[in-house]
């Protein structure tokens, strides 16, 4: 009976029958059978002994599989309510492996539809690496479902969306977009980095594949670079896993351990990120030096209805556009970004410390001159988990410098 109970408990942890935080702490993370250690060991071995040719314990070579990687793959797949999870060396490595599903052309389509607001690195990968190899792309407004349906290019093989987007935080109706795409045989990929599986599970809304930069909220401490892919589609999972093994974009065991550790506190961190973000928004919405605040909770925000429908809360990212005043709007935005003391001027996002940046000159510089170019007076905040009063005071002082 004990074995039966243990098996049932493990199945519940790994398949989503228990609560989110319980699965974050336990899915794929049984105590070590050899020592009883409750923390999943970091397995550094590059090769594994076999009892006979082809007879092993599930591992043979570290590029193909690693016990620490298996733990984090099980953990995050459970949180995304996906059947399969695969961790990668970086978010862009994960994205590149997903894009390889287009070779040979998926359902006759080679074109990628990309939301007209997206991470600069994703844009660069698609526009500068994949398009020269014969895979065209089109930037589309994914808030208008009727227009998407009416103007769908016949050669589309994949639609790629972030929701909320980076850096304008626009939100899209995943279920509606997936319905249009699946009618036309296209793969639906959702970058869930900003929302995290705590706030949104795209696969339950019709997405085929979810991607993450695990560097951000999943790791949560600015100390690891990683990527993740989740899917419940047998064929896509098999091809992505094959390509990863063949091309070798695998994370190191210690990186897997850091992501595994970070995800354990994802729920409590996201609650604090969201709470602090609302305090920042309260400062900005009526500030005389702020032209526009971009946050999904605001009723006039693009995609607010979609966010309210499919997200548990509205996230820890806040963007805003500043007024120029005595200087140009771009200079004013850069001055604010440079004037904070608790918000750190840095790229990246999703960690415990608050970050501030000027996307046009930093993370989204590669999109300049493209349909994804961002406003030059835009400031993006990754609101951390410090005391909210300190963050509000810090940003208010920075705004006073313009």
Coordinates of C-alpha atoms in Angstrom, one line a residue:
X1 CA 0.0 0.0 0.0
X2 CA 2.9 2.4 0.8
X3 CA 4.3 1.9 -2.7
X4 CA 0.8 2.5 -4.2
X5 CA 0.5 5.8 -2.2
X6 CA 3.9 6.9 -3.2
X7 CA 3.2 6.3 -6.9
X8 CA -0.1 8.1 -6.8
X9 CA 1.5 11.1 -4.9
X10 CA 4.3 11.4 -7.5
X11 CA 1.8 11.2 -10.4
X12 CA -0.3 14.0 -8.8
X13 CA 2.8 16.2 -8.3
X14 CA 3.9 15.7 -11.9
X15 CA 0.6 16.0 -13.7
X16 CA -1.1 19.0 -12.1
X17 CA -3.6 17.5 -9.7
X18 CA -2.1 19.4 -6.8
X19 CA -1.8 23.2 -6.3
X20 CA 0.7 25.3 -8.2
X21 CA 3.1 26.0 -5.3
X22 CA 3.0 22.4 -4.2
X23 CA 4.0 21.2 -7.7
X24 CA 6.7 23.9 -7.9
X25 CA 8.3 22.5 -4.8
X26 CA 7.7 18.8 -5.4
X27 CA 7.1 17.9 -9.1
X28 CA 10.1 16.0 -10.4
X29 CA 11.9 16.5 -7.1
X30 CA 11.5 13.3 -5.0
X31 CA 14.1 12.9 -2.3
X32 CA 17.3 11.3 -3.6
X33 CA 16.9 7.5 -3.3
X34 CA 20.5 6.9 -2.4
X35 CA 20.9 9.5 0.4
X36 CA 17.4 10.9 1.2
X37 CA 18.6 14.4 0.2
X38 CA 15.5 16.6 -0.2
X39 CA 17.3 19.0 -2.6
X40 CA 17.8 17.5 -6.0
X41 CA 21.5 16.8 -6.6
X42 CA 23.5 18.5 -9.2
X43 CA 24.5 15.6 -11.5
X44 CA 27.8 16.6 -13.1
X45 CA 28.6 13.4 -14.8
X46 CA 29.0 13.6 -18.6
X47 CA 28.6 9.8 -19.1
X48 CA 26.7 7.0 -17.3
X49 CA 27.5 3.4 -16.8
X50 CA 25.5 0.8 -18.7
X51 CA 24.7 -2.7 -17.5
X52 CA 25.0 -3.9 -21.0
X53 CA 25.1 -2.4 -24.5
X54 CA 22.0 -0.2 -24.7
X55 CA 20.9 -1.2 -21.2
X56 CA 21.1 1.8 -18.9
X57 CA 19.1 3.6 -16.2
X58 CA 17.7 6.3 -18.6
X59 CA 20.9 8.2 -19.1
X60 CA 23.9 7.5 -21.3
X61 CA 25.5 10.9 -22.2
X62 CA 24.9 14.3 -20.7
X63 CA 24.0 16.0 -24.0
X64 CA 21.1 13.6 -24.4
X65 CA 19.9 13.7 -20.8
X66 CA 20.8 14.6 -17.3
X67 CA 19.0 13.8 -14.0
X68 CA 19.0 17.5 -12.8
X69 CA 17.7 18.6 -16.2
X70 CA 14.9 15.9 -16.0
X71 CA 13.9 17.4 -12.6
X72 CA 13.4 20.9 -13.9
X73 CA 11.8 19.7 -17.1
X74 CA 9.2 17.8 -15.1
X75 CA 8.7 20.7 -12.7
X76 CA 8.0 23.4 -15.3
X77 CA 6.0 21.2 -17.6
X78 CA 3.7 20.5 -14.7
X79 CA 3.3 24.2 -14.0
X80 CA 2.5 24.8 -17.7
X81 CA 0.1 21.9 -17.7
X82 CA 2.1 20.4 -20.5
X83 CA 3.0 16.7 -21.2
X84 CA 6.6 17.5 -22.2
X85 CA 9.2 20.0 -21.0
X86 CA 12.7 20.7 -22.4
X87 CA 15.2 23.1 -20.9
X88 CA 17.8 24.8 -23.1
X89 CA 21.0 26.8 -22.8
X90 CA 19.2 30.1 -23.3
X91 CA 15.8 31.4 -24.3
X92 CA 16.9 32.1 -27.8
X93 CA 18.3 28.6 -28.1
X94 CA 14.9 27.3 -27.2
X95 CA 13.3 29.6 -29.8
X96 CA 15.7 28.5 -32.5
X97 CA 14.8 24.9 -31.8
X98 CA 11.1 25.6 -32.1
X99 CA 11.6 27.5 -35.4
X100 CA 13.2 24.4 -36.8
X101 CA 9.8 22.8 -36.8
X102 CA 9.3 24.8 -40.0
X103 CA 11.9 22.6 -41.8
X104 CA 10.6 20.9 -43.9
X105 CA 7.8 23.5 -44.4
X106 CA 5.0 22.9 -41.9
X107 CA 1.8 22.2 -43.8
X108 CA 3.4 23.8 -46.8
X109 CA 4.1 27.1 -44.9
X110 CA 7.4 28.7 -44.3
X111 CA 6.2 32.2 -43.2
X112 CA 6.3 33.3 -39.5
X113 CA 3.6 35.7 -38.3
X114 CA 5.1 37.7 -35.5
X115 CA 3.2 40.1 -33.3
X116 CA 4.1 43.7 -34.1
X117 CA 5.6 44.1 -30.6
X118 CA 8.1 41.5 -29.5
X119 CA 11.4 41.0 -27.7
X120 CA 14.3 42.4 -29.8
X121 CA 16.2 39.2 -29.6
X122 CA 13.3 37.2 -31.0
X123 CA 12.9 39.8 -33.9
X124 CA 16.7 39.6 -34.6
X125 CA 16.6 35.7 -34.7
X126 CA 13.6 35.7 -37.1
X127 CA 14.5 38.6 -39.3
X128 CA 18.2 38.4 -39.4
X129 CA 18.8 34.6 -39.1
X130 CA 15.8 32.8 -40.3
X131 CA 14.6 35.1 -43.1
X132 CA 17.9 34.9 -45.0
X133 CA 17.5 31.1 -44.9
X134 CA 14.2 31.4 -46.8
X135 CA 11.7 31.8 -44.1
X136 CA 9.8 35.1 -44.5
X137 CA 8.1 36.9 -41.7
X138 CA 5.3 39.4 -41.3
X139 CA 4.6 41.7 -38.4
X140 CA 0.9 41.7 -37.6
X141 CA -1.5 43.4 -35.1
X142 CA -2.8 40.4 -33.1
X143 CA -5.3 42.5 -31.2
X144 CA -7.6 42.5 -34.3
X145 CA -8.8 38.9 -34.7
X146 CA -11.1 39.8 -37.7
X147 CA -8.2 41.4 -39.5
X148 CA -5.9 38.5 -38.7
X149 CA -8.5 36.1 -40.2
X150 CA -9.1 38.3 -43.3
X151 CA -5.4 38.9 -44.1
X152 CA -3.8 35.6 -43.3
X153 CA -0.9 34.8 -45.7
X154 CA -1.4 31.5 -47.4
X155 CA 2.2 30.4 -46.8
X156 CA 2.1 30.8 -43.0
X157 CA 3.5 27.9 -41.0
X158 CA 3.8 29.4 -37.6
X159 CA 2.3 32.3 -35.6
X160 CA 4.5 33.6 -32.7
X161 CA 3.1 35.8 -30.0
X162 CA 4.1 37.2 -26.7
X163 CA 1.4 38.2 -24.2
X164 CA 2.1 40.5 -22.5
X165 CA 4.5 41.8 -25.1
X166 CA 7.9 43.1 -24.6
X167 CA 8.1 46.1 -24.1
X168 CA 4.7 47.6 -24.7
X169 CA 2.8 45.0 -22.6
X170 CA 0.0 44.5 -25.1
X171 CA -2.1 41.4 -24.4
X172 CA -3.6 39.1 -27.0
X173 CA -6.5 36.6 -26.8
X174 CA -4.6 33.3 -27.1
X175 CA -7.7 31.2 -27.5
X176 CA -9.0 33.3 -30.4
X177 CA -5.7 33.5 -32.2
X178 CA -5.1 29.7 -31.8
X179 CA -8.6 29.1 -33.3
X180 CA -7.7 31.1 -36.4
X181 CA -4.3 29.6 -36.8
X182 CA -5.4 26.0 -36.3
X183 CA -8.1 26.5 -39.0
X184 CA -5.2 27.2 -41.3
X185 CA -2.8 24.5 -40.1
X186 CA -0.3 26.8 -38.4
X187 CA 1.7 26.1 -35.3
X188 CA 0.9 28.5 -32.4
X189 CA 3.8 29.5 -30.2
X190 CA 3.4 31.6 -27.1
X191 CA 6.3 33.3 -25.3
X192 CA 5.1 33.1 -21.7
X193 CA 8.2 34.8 -20.2
X194 CA 6.4 37.9 -18.9
X195 CA 3.3 36.2 -17.5
X196 CA 5.0 33.0 -16.2
X197 CA 3.0 29.8 -15.7
X198 CA 1.8 31.2 -12.4
X199 CA -0.3 33.9 -14.1
X200 CA -1.2 32.1 -17.4
X201 CA -1.0 28.7 -19.0
X202 CA -1.2 29.1 -22.8
X203 CA -1.5 25.4 -23.6
X204 CA -4.8 25.2 -21.8
X205 CA -5.9 28.1 -24.1
X206 CA -5.0 26.3 -27.3
X207 CA -1.3 27.1 -27.8
X208 CA 0.8 24.3 -29.3
X209 CA 4.1 25.4 -27.8
X210 CA 5.2 27.6 -24.9
X211 CA 8.6 29.1 -24.7
X212 CA 10.4 30.9 -21.9
X213 CA 13.5 32.7 -21.2
X214 CA 14.2 30.9 -17.9
X215 CA 16.8 33.7 -17.2
X216 CA 13.9 35.9 -16.2
X217 CA 11.1 35.1 -13.7
X218 CA 11.7 31.3 -13.6
X219 CA 15.2 31.7 -12.4
X220 CA 14.3 34.9 -10.7
X221 CA 17.7 36.0 -9.3
X222 CA 19.8 37.3 -12.2
X223 CA 22.2 34.5 -11.8
X224 CA 21.4 32.0 -14.6
X225 CA 20.8 32.0 -18.3
X226 CA 18.4 29.4 -19.6
X227 CA 15.4 28.7 -21.9
X228 CA 12.5 26.3 -21.8
X229 CA 10.0 24.7 -24.2
X230 CA 6.7 23.1 -23.1
X231 CA 4.2 21.3 -25.3
X232 CA 1.6 18.5 -25.2
X233 CA 2.0 17.6 -28.9
X234 CA 3.8 14.3 -29.3
X235 CA 5.3 15.0 -32.7
X236 CA 6.5 18.5 -31.9
X237 CA 8.1 17.3 -28.6
X238 CA 9.9 14.5 -30.4
X239 CA 11.3 16.7 -33.1
X240 CA 12.4 19.5 -30.7
X241 CA 14.1 16.9 -28.5
X242 CA 15.8 15.3 -31.4
X243 CA 17.1 18.7 -32.7
X244 CA 18.3 19.7 -29.3
X245 CA 20.3 16.5 -29.0
X246 CA 21.6 16.7 -32.5
X247 CA 22.6 20.4 -32.3
X248 CA 23.5 20.5 -28.7
X249 CA 21.9 23.6 -27.2
X250 CA 21.7 22.0 -23.7
X251 CA 22.0 23.8 -20.3
X252 CA 24.7 22.9 -17.7
X253 CA 23.6 20.9 -14.7
X254 CA 24.3 23.8 -12.3
X255 CA 22.1 26.1 -14.5
X256 CA 19.3 23.5 -14.2
X257 CA 19.7 23.5 -10.5
X258 CA 19.4 27.3 -10.3
X259 CA 16.3 27.3 -12.3
X260 CA 14.8 24.4 -10.3
X261 CA 15.5 26.4 -7.1
X262 CA 14.2 29.6 -8.5
X263 CA 10.9 28.1 -9.6
X264 CA 10.2 26.9 -6.1
X265 CA 9.4 30.5 -5.0
X266 CA 7.8 31.6 -8.3
X267 CA 4.3 32.0 -6.8
X268 CA 5.3 34.1 -3.8
X269 CA 7.6 36.2 -5.9
X270 CA 5.0 36.9 -8.6
X271 CA 2.5 37.9 -6.0
X272 CA 5.0 40.5 -4.7
X273 CA 6.0 41.6 -8.2
X274 CA 2.4 42.3 -9.1
X275 CA 1.7 44.1 -5.8
X276 CA 4.7 46.4 -6.3
X277 CA 3.9 47.0 -10.0
X278 CA 0.5 48.4 -9.0
X279 CA 2.1 50.8 -6.6
X280 CA 4.4 52.1 -9.4
X281 CA 1.4 52.4 -11.7
X282 CA -0.5 54.4 -9.1
X283 CA 2.5 56.9 -9.1
X284 CA 2.7 57.1 -12.8
X285 CA -0.9 57.3 -14.0
X286 CA -1.5 61.0 -12.9
X287 CA 2.1 62.1 -13.0
X288 CA 2.5 65.4 -15.0
X289 CA 5.8 64.2 -16.6
X290 CA 4.3 60.9 -17.8
X291 CA 2.6 60.9 -21.2
X292 CA 1.3 57.3 -21.1
X293 CA 1.4 54.3 -18.8
X294 CA 1.4 50.8 -20.2
X295 CA 0.1 48.2 -17.8
X296 CA -2.4 45.4 -18.6
X297 CA -4.6 46.2 -15.5
X298 CA -5.5 49.7 -16.8
X299 CA -8.9 49.6 -18.5
X300 CA -7.7 51.5 -21.6
X301 CA -4.6 49.3 -22.1
X302 CA -4.5 47.4 -25.4
X303 CA -5.6 43.9 -24.7
X304 CA -6.9 44.6 -21.2
X305 CA -9.9 42.4 -21.8
X306 CA -7.7 39.5 -23.0
X307 CA -5.5 39.9 -19.9
X308 CA -8.4 40.0 -17.6
X309 CA -9.8 36.9 -19.2
X310 CA -6.7 34.7 -19.3
X311 CA -4.3 35.9 -16.6
X312 CA -4.5 35.4 -12.8
X313 CA -2.9 38.9 -12.3
X314 CA -1.3 41.5 -14.4
X315 CA 2.4 41.0 -13.9
X316 CA 5.5 42.8 -12.6
X317 CA 6.4 44.7 -15.8
X318 CA 5.5 48.3 -16.3
X319 CA 6.4 50.6 -19.2
X320 CA 5.7 54.3 -19.6
X321 CA 6.4 57.1 -22.0
X322 CA 7.7 60.4 -20.6
X323 CA 7.0 64.0 -21.7
X324 CA 9.9 65.9 -23.1
X325 CA 9.7 69.1 -21.1
X326 CA 12.8 71.2 -21.5
X327 CA 14.5 68.5 -23.4
X328 CA 13.6 66.0 -26.1
X329 CA 11.4 63.1 -25.0
X330 CA 14.1 60.6 -25.8
X331 CA 16.7 62.5 -23.7
X332 CA 14.1 62.7 -20.9
X333 CA 13.5 59.0 -21.0
X334 CA 17.2 58.3 -20.9
X335 CA 17.7 60.7 -18.1
X336 CA 15.0 59.0 -16.0
X337 CA 16.6 55.6 -16.7
X338 CA 19.9 56.9 -15.5
X339 CA 18.7 58.8 -12.4
X340 CA 17.3 56.0 -10.2
X341 CA 19.3 54.5 -7.3
X342 CA 17.2 51.5 -6.3
X343 CA 16.1 50.6 -9.8
X344 CA 19.3 49.4 -11.5
X345 CA 20.0 50.5 -15.0
X346 CA 20.4 47.1 -16.7
X347 CA 19.0 44.9 -19.4
X348 CA 17.0 41.7 -18.5
X349 CA 14.0 41.5 -16.2
X350 CA 12.1 39.2 -13.9
X351 CA 14.4 39.0 -10.9
X352 CA 14.1 40.0 -7.3
X353 CA 15.8 43.4 -7.8
X354 CA 14.1 46.2 -9.7
X355 CA 15.6 47.1 -13.1
X356 CA 15.1 50.1 -15.4
X357 CA 16.0 50.5 -19.1
X358 CA 15.5 52.5 -22.3
X359 CA 14.4 49.8 -24.7
X360 CA 15.1 51.9 -27.9
X361 CA 18.8 52.1 -26.9
X362 CA 19.1 48.8 -25.2
X363 CA 17.1 45.6 -25.5
X364 CA 15.2 46.7 -28.7
X365 CA 17.9 48.5 -30.6
X366 CA 17.9 45.7 -33.2
X367 CA 14.3 46.6 -34.1
X368 CA 15.1 50.2 -35.1
X369 CA 13.7 51.0 -38.5
X370 CA 11.5 47.9 -38.5
X371 CA 7.7 47.5 -37.9
X372 CA 8.7 46.6 -34.3
X373 CA 10.5 49.8 -33.6
X374 CA 9.7 51.1 -30.1
X375 CA 8.9 54.7 -29.1
X376 CA 12.0 56.7 -28.3
X377 CA 10.5 58.1 -25.1
X378 CA 9.7 54.7 -23.6
X379 CA 11.1 53.5 -20.3
X380 CA 10.6 49.8 -19.2
X381 CA 10.6 48.7 -15.6
X382 CA 11.0 45.3 -14.2
X383 CA 9.5 45.8 -10.7
X384 CA 11.3 43.7 -8.1
X385 CA 10.3 42.6 -4.7
X386 CA 11.8 45.4 -2.6
X387 CA 9.6 47.5 -0.3
X388 CA 7.2 49.3 -2.6
X389 CA 7.5 52.6 -0.8
X390 CA 11.2 52.7 -1.5
X391 CA 10.6 52.0 -5.2
X392 CA 7.9 54.6 -5.5
X393 CA 10.2 57.2 -3.9
X394 CA 13.1 56.3 -6.1
X395 CA 11.2 56.6 -9.3
X396 CA 9.4 59.8 -8.3
X397 CA 12.8 61.4 -7.6
X398 CA 14.1 60.3 -11.0
X399 CA 11.1 61.8 -12.7
X400 CA 11.8 65.1 -10.9
X401 CA 15.1 65.3 -12.8
X402 CA 13.3 66.1 -16.1

